[in-house]
Tab-separated table of C-alpha atoms and ligand atoms in Angstrom:
chain	number	residue	atom	x	y	z
M	142	MET	CA	-0.259	0.091	0.102
M	143	THR	CA	1.104	3.662	-0.600
M	144	GLU	CA	-0.590	6.891	0.158
M	145	THR	CA	-1.427	8.666	-2.887
M	146	ALA	CA	-1.165	11.934	-3.863
M	147	GLN	CA	-4.153	12.699	-2.502
M	148	GLY	CA	-3.498	10.920	0.522
M	149	GLU	CA	-5.510	7.387	-0.052
M	150	LYS	CA	-4.544	4.117	0.031
M	151	THR	CA	-3.874	2.663	-3.481
M	152	VAL	CA	-2.420	-1.057	-4.281
M	153	GLU	CA	0.291	-1.131	-5.668
M	154	GLY	CA	1.279	-0.867	-9.280
M	155	ALA	CA	-0.498	2.507	-9.876
M	156	LYS	CA	1.923	4.989	-11.488
M	157	LYS	CA	4.084	6.804	-9.811
M	158	LEU	CA	4.905	10.851	-9.482
M	159	PHE	CA	7.727	12.546	-8.046
M	160	ILE	CA	7.624	16.418	-7.870
M	161	LYS	CA	10.594	18.256	-6.740
M	162	THR	CA	9.620	21.800	-5.617
M	163	TYR	CA	11.922	24.945	-5.925
M	164	GLY	CA	11.370	28.023	-4.402
M	165	CYS	CA	8.560	30.189	-2.485
M	166	GLN	CA	5.369	28.645	-0.744
M	167	MET	CA	3.172	29.302	-3.729
M	168	ASN	CA	5.044	26.791	-5.487
M	169	VAL	CA	4.597	23.874	-2.378
M	170	TYR	CA	0.618	24.831	-2.426
M	171	ASP	CA	0.969	24.535	-6.821
M	172	SER	CA	2.679	21.549	-5.777
M	173	GLN	CA	0.630	20.152	-3.658
M	174	ARG	CA	-2.693	20.823	-6.436
M	175	MET	CA	-0.821	19.446	-9.087
M	176	ALA	CA	-0.518	16.082	-7.589
M	177	GLU	CA	-4.416	16.391	-6.570
M	178	ALA	CA	-5.042	16.951	-9.970
M	179	MET	CA	-2.658	14.324	-11.070
M	180	GLY	CA	-4.293	11.707	-8.680
M	181	SER	CA	-7.198	11.827	-9.985
M	182	GLU	CA	-5.608	10.427	-13.290
M	183	GLY	CA	-4.058	7.464	-11.203
M	184	TYR	CA	-0.944	8.553	-9.825
M	185	VAL	CA	0.503	8.298	-6.442
M	186	LEU	CA	3.534	10.182	-4.634
M	187	THR	CA	6.575	9.181	-4.558
M	188	GLU	CA	9.727	10.249	-2.499
M	189	THR	CA	12.777	9.290	-5.758
M	190	ALA	CA	12.953	10.272	-9.479
M	191	GLU	CA	14.282	6.669	-9.542
M	192	ASP	CA	10.710	5.074	-8.610
M	193	ALA	CA	9.127	7.284	-10.490
M	194	ASP	CA	6.591	6.779	-13.650
M	195	MET	CA	6.625	10.923	-14.334
M	196	VAL	CA	9.066	13.501	-12.672
M	197	LEU	CA	7.490	16.930	-12.274
M	198	LEU	CA	9.767	19.762	-11.412
M	199	ASN	CA	7.869	23.203	-10.162
M	200	THR	CA	10.865	25.553	-10.484
M	201	CYS	CA	11.216	29.395	-9.701
M	202	HIS	CA	12.607	31.666	-11.551
M	203	ILE	CA	13.662	34.693	-9.195
M	204	ARG	CA	16.881	34.782	-9.089
M	205	GLU	CA	19.891	33.374	-11.993
M	206	LYS	CA	20.495	30.268	-8.935
M	207	ALA	CA	17.256	29.120	-8.685
M	208	ALA	CA	16.605	29.145	-12.156
M	209	GLU	CA	20.159	27.022	-12.941
M	210	LYS	CA	19.311	24.204	-10.777
M	211	LEU	CA	16.487	23.577	-13.373
M	212	TYR	CA	19.092	22.504	-15.616
M	213	SER	CA	21.599	20.755	-13.746
M	214	ASP	CA	18.858	18.914	-11.534
M	215	LEU	CA	17.786	17.727	-15.498
M	216	GLY	CA	21.144	16.800	-16.416
M	217	ARG	CA	21.441	14.497	-13.365
M	218	LEU	CA	17.813	12.950	-15.072
M	219	LYS	CA	19.492	12.014	-18.224
M	220	PRO	CA	20.844	8.542	-17.253
M	221	LEU	CA	17.275	7.502	-15.851
M	222	LYS	CA	16.044	8.497	-18.873
M	223	ALA	CA	18.517	6.566	-21.155
M	224	GLU	CA	17.600	3.792	-18.880
M	225	ARG	CA	13.374	4.163	-18.991
M	226	PRO	CA	12.451	6.168	-22.221
M	227	ASP	CA	8.706	5.573	-21.210
M	228	LEU	CA	9.805	8.258	-18.472
M	229	LYS	CA	7.352	11.415	-18.482
M	230	ILE	CA	9.804	14.622	-17.685
M	231	GLY	CA	7.596	18.030	-16.985
M	232	VAL	CA	8.631	21.181	-16.104
M	233	ALA	CA	6.176	23.425	-14.659
M	234	GLY	CA	6.226	26.629	-12.188
M	235	CYS	CA	8.463	30.601	-13.348
M	236	VAL	CA	11.125	28.989	-15.288
M	237	ALA	CA	8.919	26.852	-17.245
M	238	GLN	CA	6.687	30.447	-18.007
M	239	ALA	CA	9.372	32.589	-18.964
M	240	GLU	CA	11.312	29.962	-20.945
M	241	GLY	CA	8.422	27.708	-22.068
M	242	ALA	CA	9.655	25.507	-25.662
M	243	GLU	CA	13.132	26.625	-25.145
M	244	ILE	CA	13.616	24.655	-22.018
M	245	GLN	CA	13.421	21.369	-24.872
M	246	ARG	CA	15.642	22.811	-27.022
M	247	ARG	CA	18.084	22.828	-24.588
M	248	MET	CA	17.051	19.671	-22.876
M	249	PRO	CA	14.771	16.955	-25.396
M	250	LEU	CA	13.792	14.715	-22.450
M	251	VAL	CA	12.159	17.466	-20.735
M	252	ASP	CA	8.256	15.939	-22.465
M	253	LEU	CA	6.399	18.817	-21.201
M	254	VAL	CA	6.417	21.883	-19.842
M	255	VAL	CA	3.845	24.224	-18.385
M	256	GLY	CA	3.055	27.774	-16.913
M	257	PRO	CA	1.853	28.179	-13.621
M	258	GLN	CA	-1.340	29.801	-15.044
M	259	ALA	CA	-2.261	26.475	-17.160
M	260	TYR	CA	-1.403	23.340	-14.485
M	261	HIS	CA	-5.209	22.365	-14.577
M	262	ARG	CA	-4.498	21.224	-18.214
M	263	LEU	CA	-1.738	19.299	-16.876
M	264	PRO	CA	-3.294	15.441	-16.775
M	265	LYS	CA	-4.902	16.736	-20.503
M	266	MET	CA	-0.948	17.204	-21.401
M	267	VAL	CA	0.657	13.816	-19.653
M	268	ARG	CA	-2.614	12.014	-21.146
M	269	GLU	CA	-1.416	13.387	-25.037
M	270	GLY	CA	1.857	12.564	-23.792
M	271	GLY	CA	3.566	16.206	-23.295
M	272	GLY	CA	3.853	19.387	-24.916
M	273	VAL	CA	4.319	23.315	-24.051
M	274	ASP	CA	1.335	25.013	-22.208
M	275	THR	CA	2.302	28.685	-21.251
M	276	GLU	CA	-1.017	30.555	-21.388
M	277	PHE	CA	-2.538	32.960	-19.353
M	278	PRO	CA	-6.245	31.162	-19.956
M	279	ALA	CA	-9.310	32.790	-19.104
M	280	GLU	CA	-10.697	30.346	-17.158
M	281	ASP	CA	-9.885	29.894	-13.394
M	282	LYS	CA	-7.640	27.049	-12.825
M	283	PHE	CA	-8.156	26.862	-9.207
M	284	GLU	CA	-11.939	25.916	-10.480
M	285	HIS	CA	-10.763	23.113	-13.175
M	286	LEU	CA	-9.007	21.666	-11.321
M	287	PRO	CA	-10.224	17.811	-10.266
M	288	LYS	CA	-11.595	17.907	-6.471
M	289	SER	CA	-9.441	16.158	-3.632
M	290	PRO	CA	-11.163	13.525	-2.131
M	291	ALA	CA	-12.214	15.249	1.755
M	292	THR	CA	-8.399	13.343	3.662
M	293	ARG	CA	-6.871	14.590	6.579
M	294	ARG	CA	-4.853	16.957	6.474
M	295	ALA	CA	-1.478	18.516	8.116
M	296	PRO	CA	-2.754	20.858	10.435
M	297	THR	CA	-1.368	23.903	9.273
M	298	ALA	CA	-2.049	24.576	4.905
M	299	PHE	CA	-1.229	27.519	2.303
M	300	LEU	CA	-4.439	28.847	0.224
M	301	THR	CA	-3.793	30.758	-2.484
M	302	VAL	CA	-5.960	33.956	-2.115
M	303	GLN	CA	-4.189	36.337	-5.272
M	304	GLU	CA	-1.835	36.234	-7.839
M	305	GLY	CA	0.306	37.521	-9.938
M	306	CYS	CA	1.801	41.574	-9.669
M	307	ASP	CA	1.504	44.561	-10.775
M	308	LYS	CA	3.287	46.808	-8.991
M	309	PHE	CA	6.958	46.406	-11.437
M	310	CYS	CA	9.852	46.394	-9.247
M	311	ALA	CA	12.912	46.963	-11.431
M	312	PHE	CA	14.371	43.641	-10.442
M	313	CYS	CA	11.389	41.363	-10.566
M	314	VAL	CA	10.492	38.690	-12.778
M	315	VAL	CA	7.255	38.249	-11.039
M	316	PRO	CA	4.887	40.296	-13.153
M	317	TYR	CA	6.258	38.697	-16.118
M	318	THR	CA	6.733	34.854	-14.706
M	319	ARG	CA	2.506	34.865	-12.760
M	320	GLY	CA	1.120	37.624	-14.651
M	321	ALA	CA	-0.987	40.095	-13.618
M	322	GLU	CA	-3.246	40.768	-10.416
M	323	VAL	CA	-5.627	38.758	-10.037
M	324	SER	CA	-7.876	38.029	-6.317
M	325	ARG	CA	-10.019	35.021	-5.862
M	326	PRO	CA	-13.460	35.451	-5.322
M	327	VAL	CA	-14.393	35.642	-1.238
M	328	ASP	CA	-16.966	32.631	-1.751
M	329	ARG	CA	-14.662	30.366	-3.037
M	330	ILE	CA	-11.732	31.599	-0.324
M	331	LEU	CA	-13.796	30.777	2.535
M	332	THR	CA	-15.585	27.235	0.312
M	333	GLU	CA	-11.590	26.406	0.685
M	334	ALA	CA	-11.052	27.379	4.206
M	335	ARG	CA	-13.934	25.535	5.519
M	336	ASP	CA	-12.888	22.627	3.869
M	337	LEU	CA	-9.298	22.294	4.995
M	338	VAL	CA	-10.504	22.905	8.225
M	339	SER	CA	-13.151	20.280	7.787
M	340	ARG	CA	-10.005	17.927	7.056
M	341	GLY	CA	-8.254	19.007	10.592
M	342	VAL	CA	-6.249	22.273	9.426
M	343	ARG	CA	-6.219	25.266	12.030
M	344	ASP	CA	-3.655	27.120	11.083
M	345	ILE	CA	-4.187	29.017	7.366
M	346	THR	CA	-1.677	31.509	5.854
M	347	LEU	CA	-2.850	33.052	2.549
M	348	LEU	CA	-0.800	32.999	-0.061
M	349	GLY	CA	-0.549	35.833	-2.918
M	350	GLN	CA	2.491	37.462	-4.724
M	351	ASN	CA	0.828	41.061	-3.744
M	352	VAL	CA	-1.310	39.469	-0.966
M	353	ASN	CA	-2.520	42.836	0.960
M	354	GLY	CA	-3.160	43.729	-2.853
M	355	TRP	CA	-6.206	41.180	-2.859
M	356	HIS	CA	-9.512	42.565	-2.759
M	357	GLY	CA	-12.832	40.717	-4.419
M	358	ALA	CA	-16.771	40.766	-3.807
M	359	GLY	CA	-18.025	40.255	-0.500
M	360	ALA	CA	-21.479	38.441	0.382
M	361	ASP	CA	-22.609	41.983	0.994
M	362	GLY	CA	-22.174	43.163	-2.330
M	363	GLY	CA	-18.797	45.265	-1.248
M	364	ASP	CA	-15.907	45.486	-2.167
M	365	TRP	CA	-13.691	43.487	0.378
M	366	GLU	CA	-10.173	44.100	1.289
M	367	LEU	CA	-7.757	41.436	2.604
M	368	GLY	CA	-8.470	43.331	6.173
M	369	ARG	CA	-12.307	42.312	5.505
M	370	LEU	CA	-11.719	38.427	4.527
M	371	ILE	CA	-9.630	37.934	7.394
M	372	ARG	CA	-12.228	38.834	9.763
M	373	ALA	CA	-14.140	36.238	7.627
M	374	LEU	CA	-12.290	33.725	7.898
M	375	ALA	CA	-11.740	34.183	11.470
M	376	GLU	CA	-15.751	33.521	11.975
M	377	ILE	CA	-15.031	29.893	10.505
M	378	ASP	CA	-15.065	27.589	13.792
M	379	GLY	CA	-12.330	25.259	14.644
M	380	LEU	CA	-9.910	27.578	12.128
M	381	ASP	CA	-7.438	29.421	15.362
M	382	ARG	CA	-4.572	31.101	13.261
M	383	ILE	CA	-4.654	33.108	10.286
M	384	ARG	CA	-1.428	34.418	8.513
M	385	TYR	CA	-0.543	36.054	5.151
M	386	THR	CA	2.351	36.450	2.762
M	387	THR	CA	3.689	38.579	0.984
M	388	SER	CA	2.966	41.766	1.184
M	389	HIS	CA	3.949	45.313	-0.559
M	390	PRO	CA	4.331	48.139	2.037
M	391	ASN	CA	1.945	50.432	-0.534
M	392	ASP	CA	-0.962	47.907	0.171
M	393	MET	CA	-0.895	47.873	3.580
M	394	THR	CA	-4.697	49.654	4.273
M	395	ASP	CA	-5.718	51.151	7.430
M	396	ASP	CA	-8.347	48.412	8.004
M	397	LEU	CA	-5.363	45.667	7.825
M	398	ILE	CA	-3.293	47.587	10.185
M	399	GLU	CA	-6.246	47.075	12.293
M	400	ALA	CA	-7.359	43.802	11.987
M	401	HIS	CA	-3.621	43.460	13.633
M	402	GLY	CA	-4.890	45.348	16.725
M	403	ASN	CA	-8.174	43.586	17.082
M	404	GLU	CA	-8.434	40.610	15.347
M	405	ALA	CA	-7.434	37.645	17.682
M	406	LYS	CA	-6.702	34.700	15.389
M	407	LEU	CA	-4.541	37.096	12.826
M	408	MET	CA	-1.097	35.877	14.235
M	409	PRO	CA	0.803	38.055	15.390
M	410	TYR	CA	3.808	38.523	12.589
M	411	LEU	CA	4.438	40.178	9.396
M	412	HIS	CA	6.402	39.625	6.691
M	413	LEU	CA	7.189	42.923	4.726
M	414	PRO	CA	9.910	42.749	2.426
M	415	VAL	CA	11.574	47.120	2.349
M	416	GLN	CA	14.053	45.899	-0.300
M	417	SER	CA	16.459	48.964	0.694
M	418	GLY	CA	16.792	51.280	3.066
M	419	SER	CA	18.124	54.182	0.353
M	420	ASP	CA	15.751	56.462	-0.958
M	421	ARG	CA	18.034	56.405	-4.006
M	422	ILE	CA	17.800	52.837	-4.615
M	423	LEU	CA	13.979	52.743	-3.663
M	424	LYS	CA	13.264	55.005	-6.273
M	425	ALA	CA	15.829	53.409	-8.801
M	426	MET	CA	14.162	49.884	-7.191
M	427	ASN	CA	10.857	51.352	-8.435
M	428	ARG	CA	9.017	50.580	-4.938
M	429	LYS	CA	6.834	53.594	-4.502
M	430	HIS	CA	8.348	54.690	-1.088
M	431	THR	CA	10.890	55.742	1.011
M	432	ALA	CA	12.623	54.873	3.760
M	433	GLU	CA	10.937	57.462	6.212
M	434	GLU	CA	7.614	56.602	4.565
M	435	TYR	CA	8.191	52.861	5.544
M	436	LEU	CA	9.025	53.909	9.007
M	437	ARG	CA	6.407	55.530	9.600
M	438	LEU	CA	4.395	52.799	8.551
M	439	ILE	CA	5.911	50.130	11.021
M	440	GLU	CA	5.782	52.420	13.913
M	441	ARG	CA	1.346	52.065	13.002
M	442	ILE	CA	1.727	48.306	13.460
M	443	LYS	CA	3.881	47.997	16.619
M	444	ALA	CA	1.376	50.549	17.863
M	445	ALA	CA	-1.330	48.103	16.781
M	446	ARG	CA	0.132	45.316	17.962
M	447	PRO	CA	3.293	46.173	20.185
M	448	ASP	CA	4.588	42.465	20.121
M	449	ILE	CA	4.498	41.765	16.408
M	450	VAL	CA	7.587	39.800	14.519
M	451	LEU	CA	8.933	41.744	12.138
M	452	THR	CA	10.478	39.861	8.954
M	453	SER	CA	11.575	41.317	5.451
M	454	ASP	CA	13.176	40.798	2.184
M	455	PHE	CA	16.740	43.088	1.053
M	456	ILE	CA	18.548	42.644	-1.876
M	457	VAL	CA	21.982	44.424	-1.684
M	458	GLY	CA	24.476	45.553	-4.398
M	459	PHE	CA	21.302	47.098	-6.445
M	460	PRO	CA	23.202	48.709	-9.818
M	461	GLY	CA	24.405	52.189	-9.061
M	462	GLU	CA	24.308	51.108	-4.733
M	463	THR	CA	27.122	53.107	-2.827
M	464	ASP	CA	28.450	52.775	0.250
M	465	GLU	CA	26.672	55.503	1.577
M	466	ASP	CA	23.048	53.541	0.147
M	467	HIS	CA	24.064	50.387	2.174
M	468	ALA	CA	24.617	52.113	4.964
M	469	ALA	CA	21.071	53.303	5.134
M	470	THR	CA	19.901	49.789	4.752
M	471	MET	CA	21.995	48.930	7.808
M	472	ALA	CA	20.421	52.253	9.492
M	473	LEU	CA	16.678	51.375	8.592
M	474	VAL	CA	17.525	47.669	10.458
M	475	GLU	CA	18.843	49.217	13.134
M	476	LYS	CA	15.538	51.084	13.422
M	477	VAL	CA	12.361	48.779	12.868
M	478	HIS	CA	14.326	45.626	14.763
M	479	PHE	CA	13.291	42.495	12.581
M	480	GLY	CA	12.487	39.494	13.995
M	481	MET	CA	14.308	37.074	10.657
M	482	ALA	CA	15.052	38.284	7.310
M	483	TYR	CA	16.221	37.109	4.241
M	484	SER	CA	18.452	38.886	2.252
M	485	PHE	CA	19.826	38.741	-1.210
M	486	LYS	CA	22.412	39.346	-3.225
M	487	TYR	CA	21.280	41.126	-6.949
M	488	SER	CA	20.649	39.089	-9.610
M	489	PRO	CA	19.895	40.525	-12.996
M	490	ARG	CA	16.795	38.380	-14.569
M	491	PRO	CA	16.362	38.750	-18.758
M	492	GLY	CA	13.558	41.310	-19.500
M	493	THR	CA	13.517	42.864	-16.250
M	494	PRO	CA	14.613	47.236	-16.336
M	495	ALA	CA	17.241	47.088	-14.356
M	496	ALA	CA	18.824	43.772	-16.100
M	497	ASP	CA	20.929	46.242	-18.444
M	498	ARG	CA	22.545	48.159	-16.114
M	499	PRO	CA	26.078	48.039	-14.993
M	500	GLU	CA	26.316	45.946	-11.317
M	501	VAL	CA	28.007	46.719	-8.710
M	502	ASP	CA	31.755	44.988	-8.056
M	503	ALA	CA	30.800	41.432	-7.011
M	504	ALA	CA	33.239	41.851	-3.943
M	505	VAL	CA	31.594	44.950	-3.071
M	506	ALA	CA	28.388	43.140	-3.301
M	507	ASP	CA	29.488	40.358	-1.017
M	508	ALA	CA	31.240	42.226	1.498
M	509	ARG	CA	27.487	44.451	1.788
M	510	LEU	CA	25.841	41.401	2.105
M	511	GLN	CA	27.759	39.731	4.737
M	512	GLU	CA	27.692	42.492	7.088
M	513	LEU	CA	23.853	42.609	6.688
M	514	GLN	CA	22.939	39.105	7.278
M	515	ALA	CA	25.725	39.924	10.785
M	516	LEU	CA	23.291	42.597	12.160
M	517	LEU	CA	20.007	40.212	10.928
M	518	THR	CA	21.604	37.325	13.080
M	519	ARG	CA	22.030	39.164	16.116
M	520	GLN	CA	18.235	40.789	15.487
M	521	GLN	CA	17.166	37.274	15.080
M	522	LYS	CA	19.124	36.365	18.161
M	523	ALA	CA	17.899	38.565	20.635
M	524	THR	CA	14.483	38.196	19.021
M	525	GLN	CA	14.415	34.735	20.144
M	526	GLU	CA	16.031	35.385	23.641
M	527	SER	CA	13.375	37.481	24.019
M	528	MET	CA	10.950	34.621	23.778
M	529	VAL	CA	12.672	32.882	26.782
M	530	GLY	CA	10.481	32.997	30.088
M	531	ARG	CA	7.488	33.698	28.096
M	532	GLU	CA	4.472	31.587	28.436
M	533	LEU	CA	2.790	30.765	24.403
M	534	SER	CA	0.580	28.652	21.799
M	535	VAL	CA	1.996	26.393	20.335
M	536	LEU	CA	0.454	24.467	17.430
M	537	VAL	CA	1.937	20.454	16.954
M	538	GLU	CA	2.976	19.501	13.705
M	539	LYS	CA	5.213	16.542	14.332
M	540	ALA	CA	7.295	14.122	16.729
M	541	GLY	CA	10.761	14.810	17.240
M	542	ARG	CA	13.849	12.521	17.309
M	543	LEU	CA	14.345	12.520	21.234
M	544	ASP	CA	11.441	10.385	22.879
M	545	GLY	CA	8.819	12.434	24.293
M	546	GLN	CA	9.664	15.189	22.171
M	547	MET	CA	6.886	17.024	19.582
M	548	ILE	CA	7.326	20.028	17.375
M	549	GLY	CA	5.578	23.062	16.406
M	550	LYS	CA	5.355	26.752	15.916
M	551	SER	CA	4.810	29.334	18.118
M	552	GLU	CA	2.420	32.543	17.695
M	553	TYR	CA	5.461	34.278	16.208
M	554	LEU	CA	5.928	31.265	13.751
M	555	HIS	CA	9.572	30.363	15.603
M	556	ALA	CA	9.743	26.611	15.523
M	557	VAL	CA	9.019	25.521	19.254
M	558	PHE	CA	11.037	21.824	20.556
M	559	ILE	CA	8.478	20.169	23.425
M	560	GLU	CA	10.498	18.035	25.821
M	561	ASN	CA	8.643	15.489	27.567
M	562	ALA	CA	5.014	16.322	25.930
M	563	GLY	CA	3.264	13.203	27.065
M	564	ASP	CA	0.348	12.339	25.301
M	565	THR	CA	0.345	15.829	23.159
M	566	LYS	CA	-0.531	15.070	19.839
M	567	VAL	CA	-0.588	16.083	16.297
M	568	GLY	CA	-3.078	19.185	15.876
M	569	ASP	CA	-3.576	19.762	19.663
M	570	LEU	CA	-2.687	23.985	20.592
M	571	VAL	CA	-1.129	23.827	23.975
M	572	ARG	CA	0.428	26.078	26.666
M	573	VAL	CA	4.461	25.910	26.877
M	574	ARG	CA	6.603	28.185	28.844
M	575	ILE	CA	9.895	29.028	25.911
M	576	THR	CA	12.596	27.465	28.242
M	577	ARG	CA	15.750	28.122	25.778
M	578	SER	CA	17.079	30.078	22.458
M	579	GLU	CA	18.652	27.638	20.003
M	580	ALA	CA	20.054	28.692	16.400
M	581	ASN	CA	16.982	28.675	14.704
M	582	SER	CA	14.363	27.485	16.817
M	583	LEU	CA	13.067	27.395	20.533
M	584	GLY	CA	12.996	24.887	23.524
M	585	ALA	CA	9.950	24.735	25.797
M	586	ALA	CA	8.235	22.732	28.681
M	587	LEU	CA	4.437	21.872	28.259
M	588	ILE	CA	2.609	23.874	31.171
M	589	ARG	CA	-0.111	21.256	31.786
M	590	ALA	CA	-3.376	22.709	33.008
Q	682	LIG	N1	18.184	39.916	-6.983
Q	682	LIG	C1	17.725	39.394	-5.741
Q	682	LIG	N2	16.748	38.868	-4.948
Q	682	LIG	C2	15.295	39.176	-5.743
Q	682	LIG	N3	14.292	38.990	-5.220
Q	682	LIG	C3	13.322	39.352	-6.098
Q	682	LIG	N4	14.340	39.790	-7.929
Q	682	LIG	C4	15.585	39.262	-7.565
Q	682	LIG	C5	16.768	39.926	-8.373
Q	682	LIG	N5	16.790	40.106	-9.217
Q	682	LIG	C6	14.340	38.418	-3.713
Q	682	LIG	C7	13.261	40.068	-3.394
Q	682	LIG	C8	11.654	39.964	-3.016
Q	682	LIG	C9	12.207	38.429	-2.401
Q	682	LIG	C10	11.094	37.246	-2.824
Q	682	LIG	O1	13.540	37.940	-3.769
Q	682	LIG	O2	13.854	40.540	-2.139
Q	682	LIG	O3	10.837	39.918	-1.994
Q	683	LIG	FE1	8.207	41.527	-7.541
Q	683	LIG	FE2	7.140	41.720	-5.603
Q	683	LIG	FE3	7.530	43.769	-6.493
Q	683	LIG	FE4	5.588	42.353	-7.415
Q	683	LIG	S1	5.805	43.710	-5.635
Q	683	LIG	S2	7.531	43.409	-8.390
Q	683	LIG	S3	6.590	40.610	-6.895
Q	683	LIG	S4	9.165	42.364	-5.851
């Protein structure tokens, strides 16, 4: 017996699908939906490519390194395909969208290429033996995906509410690979959320490339924004935690900030990318806000929810960045104090406005990245250490390696290792006392009622 793509049990001998997911959380969600769609074609998930009848690589195009991973992985699949020519190889996701048929020209072992807006057509493509589909069809792919049977789910889940981006930051491929901003309608989101909760989900992260730009027609006929949607989701019994990612500073509305202050189910955690602390660079990046405006926004968010943990994204070495610009980024980080942040060296992406601008010296960019990461690591450590001694709630996700140990997430999204957790089960929401802080996690003792 094997676990199918949809989670049911089937007999050995079913066709096997191996999916590798690169990049962001939306790709994780998409991979899950594609697995479900292929489940209706009789495919079950498997752990390795060697074992599979079909390999699907769900790719990321955000930086050059992420995109190149696809080609090194395809290279590694060559001997397997030579041995078993009937092995189907598919490329999905943002590299598929950006490069289309070029992927097959460079790597003829690829049978099918499917962009992120066309993956509901994947089962048909597989039946027909392959092809390339990078269209942006008018139909809603989510509505055309085979429905999954009502199997149990893990306690946390992603739910895509918005896709695409109209912001056109000068460095970013997303507006080209994921297309224009599209919001899913309220009723479909609420239906999907209720379905997830009925299957054991207690914590939902709303996903979108520009999720706080989400808006849709509500049941009352009005145009809802994200804060209103969060309040409607919070009314679902059994749903305990709501998060959303990833946001643009210019779409943090008053109502959304207010929700952070008074909606108990909205977790005290916010990922709000700023990219740079220099006004000159922010302008060159087409971010359409200044460092000061970002800082004022942070002040308002902290006023609504003083204990909120803030995280962010940074790019160092953007074309034209000087030592002074970098110092401004360091100063902004000092002022905000982030709980965690991702920082990247600028990677020129074909087709984006910044791609042709003169690059910063690689060694200089490396040194800036190191300096920024050292500061961000210090802030992360301080944030985690501030949790020690506090009583927090943890949603248990899995058993740890040690006897009696369970692992879950706190309100602030820290991984928490609970020792001597007794009869605590996956899916329990428990009270704990934080006892220690490690590099990327916290340790805790259960508070027994
Ligand atoms: N180079 C480096 N980092 C990038 N990001 C997006 N595009 C690029 C690029 N061309 C980073 C941004 C974004 C995160 C998802 O990836 O910081 O917020
Ligand atoms: Fe890319 Fe985000 Fe800018 Fe949109 S807002 S272009 S997704 S960095």
